[in-house]
Short mmCIF file of C-alpha atoms in Angstrom, two decimals:
data_model
loop_
_atom_site.label_atom_id
_atom_site.label_comp_id
_atom_site.label_asym_id
_atom_site.label_seq_id
_atom_site.Cartn_x
_atom_site.Cartn_y
_atom_site.Cartn_z
CA MET A 255 -135.31 -9.60 -68.38
CA ALA A 256 -131.97 -7.39 -68.09
CA TYR A 257 -130.58 -3.67 -67.24
CA TRP A 258 -128.81 -1.23 -69.09
CA LEU A 259 -127.37 1.60 -69.07
CA VAL A 260 -126.37 3.83 -72.09
CA LYS A 261 -124.45 6.35 -72.43
CA SER A 262 -124.11 8.99 -75.33
CA GLU A 263 -123.00 12.87 -75.65
CA PRO A 264 -126.45 14.98 -75.82
CA ASP A 265 -123.64 17.37 -78.60
CA ALA A 266 -123.81 13.93 -80.38
CA PHE A 267 -126.92 11.98 -80.55
CA SER A 268 -129.66 13.25 -77.56
CA TRP A 269 -132.12 12.20 -75.11
CA ASP A 270 -134.25 14.68 -77.75
CA GLU A 271 -133.18 12.86 -81.12
CA GLN A 272 -134.21 9.40 -79.23
CA VAL A 273 -137.49 10.98 -78.23
CA ALA A 274 -137.77 12.04 -81.39
CA HIS A 275 -136.77 9.02 -83.67
CA GLY A 276 -138.60 6.70 -81.97
CA VAL A 277 -136.62 3.55 -82.85
CA GLU A 278 -133.33 4.73 -83.00
CA PRO A 279 -129.93 2.40 -84.01
CA TRP A 280 -127.22 2.64 -81.30
CA THR A 281 -124.76 2.89 -83.06
CA GLY A 282 -121.09 3.50 -82.78
CA VAL A 283 -119.40 1.67 -79.63
CA ARG A 284 -116.37 1.01 -80.56
CA ASN A 285 -114.97 -0.71 -77.12
CA HIS A 286 -114.91 -4.26 -77.15
CA GLN A 287 -116.45 -4.65 -73.12
CA ALA A 288 -119.30 -2.12 -74.11
CA LYS A 289 -119.37 -4.61 -77.28
CA ARG A 290 -119.48 -7.82 -75.41
CA ASN A 291 -122.26 -6.03 -73.17
CA MET A 292 -124.16 -4.77 -76.11
CA MET A 293 -123.84 -8.19 -76.85
CA ALA A 294 -126.07 -9.50 -74.52
CA MET A 295 -128.75 -7.50 -74.77
CA LYS A 296 -132.26 -8.64 -75.20
CA CYS A 297 -134.67 -7.74 -76.68
CA GLY A 298 -137.30 -6.42 -74.06
CA ASP A 299 -134.43 -5.20 -71.95
CA LEU A 300 -134.59 -1.88 -70.52
CA ALA A 301 -131.59 0.86 -70.60
CA PHE A 302 -130.74 4.26 -69.02
CA PHE A 303 -130.64 7.14 -71.61
CA TYR A 304 -128.16 8.49 -69.81
CA HIS A 305 -125.53 11.88 -71.02
CA SER A 306 -122.61 11.79 -70.69
CA ASN A 307 -119.84 14.43 -71.22
CA ILE A 308 -122.82 17.43 -71.02
CA GLY A 309 -125.24 17.20 -67.51
CA LYS A 310 -123.47 13.74 -66.83
CA GLU A 311 -126.79 12.78 -65.78
CA ILE A 312 -129.64 9.78 -66.34
CA VAL A 313 -131.77 11.46 -68.72
CA GLY A 314 -134.80 9.12 -69.98
CA VAL A 315 -135.17 5.54 -70.61
CA VAL A 316 -135.30 3.33 -73.20
CA GLU A 317 -136.47 -0.96 -74.78
CA ILE A 318 -134.05 -2.11 -76.88
CA VAL A 319 -136.10 -4.28 -79.76
CA ARG A 320 -133.94 -5.17 -81.70
CA GLU A 321 -131.06 -7.43 -80.39
CA ALA A 322 -127.48 -6.98 -81.81
CA TYR A 323 -126.65 -6.37 -85.93
CA SER A 324 -123.67 -5.31 -87.86
CA ASP A 325 -123.09 -1.71 -87.11
CA PRO A 326 -123.74 -0.21 -91.00
CA THR A 327 -121.45 3.47 -89.18
CA ALA A 328 -118.26 1.28 -88.32
CA GLU A 329 -115.21 1.46 -91.21
CA SER A 330 -113.75 -2.56 -90.38
CA GLY A 331 -116.42 -4.96 -89.70
CA GLY A 332 -116.59 -6.65 -86.17
CA TRP A 333 -119.19 -4.37 -84.47
CA ILE A 334 -122.85 -4.32 -83.57
CA CYS A 335 -125.80 -2.45 -82.80
CA VAL A 336 -129.23 -3.33 -80.83
CA ASP A 337 -131.74 -0.49 -82.02
CA VAL A 338 -133.50 1.93 -79.39
CA ARG A 339 -137.21 2.81 -78.75
CA THR A 340 -138.31 5.24 -76.39
CA VAL A 341 -140.30 4.61 -73.29
CA GLY A 342 -140.11 7.64 -71.48
CA PRO A 343 -137.99 10.56 -69.15
CA MET A 344 -137.06 10.08 -66.22
CA PRO A 345 -139.02 12.53 -64.78
CA ARG A 346 -136.20 13.72 -62.58
CA PRO A 347 -132.76 13.14 -63.83
CA VAL A 348 -130.04 11.60 -61.89
CA THR A 349 -127.01 13.07 -61.69
CA LEU A 350 -123.48 11.01 -61.38
CA ALA A 351 -122.97 13.51 -58.57
CA THR A 352 -125.83 12.10 -57.14
CA ILE A 353 -125.57 8.56 -58.09
CA LYS A 354 -121.51 9.04 -57.00
CA ALA A 355 -122.60 10.33 -53.54
CA ASP A 356 -125.08 7.02 -52.96
CA PRO A 357 -123.53 4.26 -50.81
CA ALA A 358 -126.21 2.38 -52.13
CA LEU A 359 -124.80 2.64 -56.04
CA ALA A 360 -121.17 2.72 -55.18
CA ASP A 361 -120.39 -1.23 -57.03
CA LEU A 362 -122.19 0.52 -59.88
CA ALA A 363 -120.87 -0.12 -63.50
CA LEU A 364 -121.21 3.21 -64.21
CA VAL A 365 -119.26 4.57 -61.26
CA ARG A 366 -116.48 1.35 -61.79
CA GLN A 367 -116.22 1.51 -65.14
CA SER A 368 -116.63 4.70 -66.08
CA ARG A 369 -115.12 5.00 -69.45
CA LEU A 370 -117.39 2.15 -71.03
CA SER A 371 -120.46 3.19 -72.76
CA VAL A 372 -122.49 0.36 -72.12
CA VAL A 373 -122.86 -1.03 -68.68
CA PRO A 374 -124.76 -3.41 -66.92
CA VAL A 375 -127.07 -2.89 -64.37
CA SER A 376 -128.68 -5.32 -61.78
CA ASP A 377 -132.66 -5.48 -60.15
CA ALA A 378 -131.30 -3.81 -57.04
CA HIS A 379 -130.15 -0.57 -58.96
CA TRP A 380 -131.88 -0.43 -61.02
CA ALA A 381 -134.52 -0.30 -58.55
CA HIS A 382 -132.60 1.73 -56.79
CA LEU A 383 -132.18 4.85 -59.75
CA CYS A 384 -136.15 4.21 -60.25
CA ARG A 385 -136.88 5.06 -57.41
CA MET A 386 -134.32 8.90 -57.27
CA GLY A 387 -135.69 9.37 -60.64
CA GLU A 388 -139.54 8.87 -59.62
CA TRP A 389 -140.17 6.52 -62.65
CA GLU A 390 -142.03 3.81 -63.29
CA ARG A 391 -143.20 1.79 -66.06
CA ARG A 392 -146.55 2.66 -67.06
#
């Protein structure tokens, strides 16, 4: 299993909308590195759901339930999406400020490559962020 972090602007698509939909295609990614990251996602992988722009915090966890396929929102070919299923909320949202203040997370892709909307998360960083957010898989 691999771990990821996916970003969404809450005024465009929020955690509450993800919860209401249950399973949702993760569309609209238009960066080649983020696309490569999505192409590496496998069913069963988990991802933090991160509110960017407004809030700037990890608010939940989703599971990849359909691997890369053509993004139906793309006007030109070559872009992909994956389907994600709601797993659960982060009991204690983890803010970007808290992440940046923690030396153990200095090399987290969210910090190093802040413009990417889909980034990998190492096993160690996943475990650390889960502890910070008091999240455990049930």
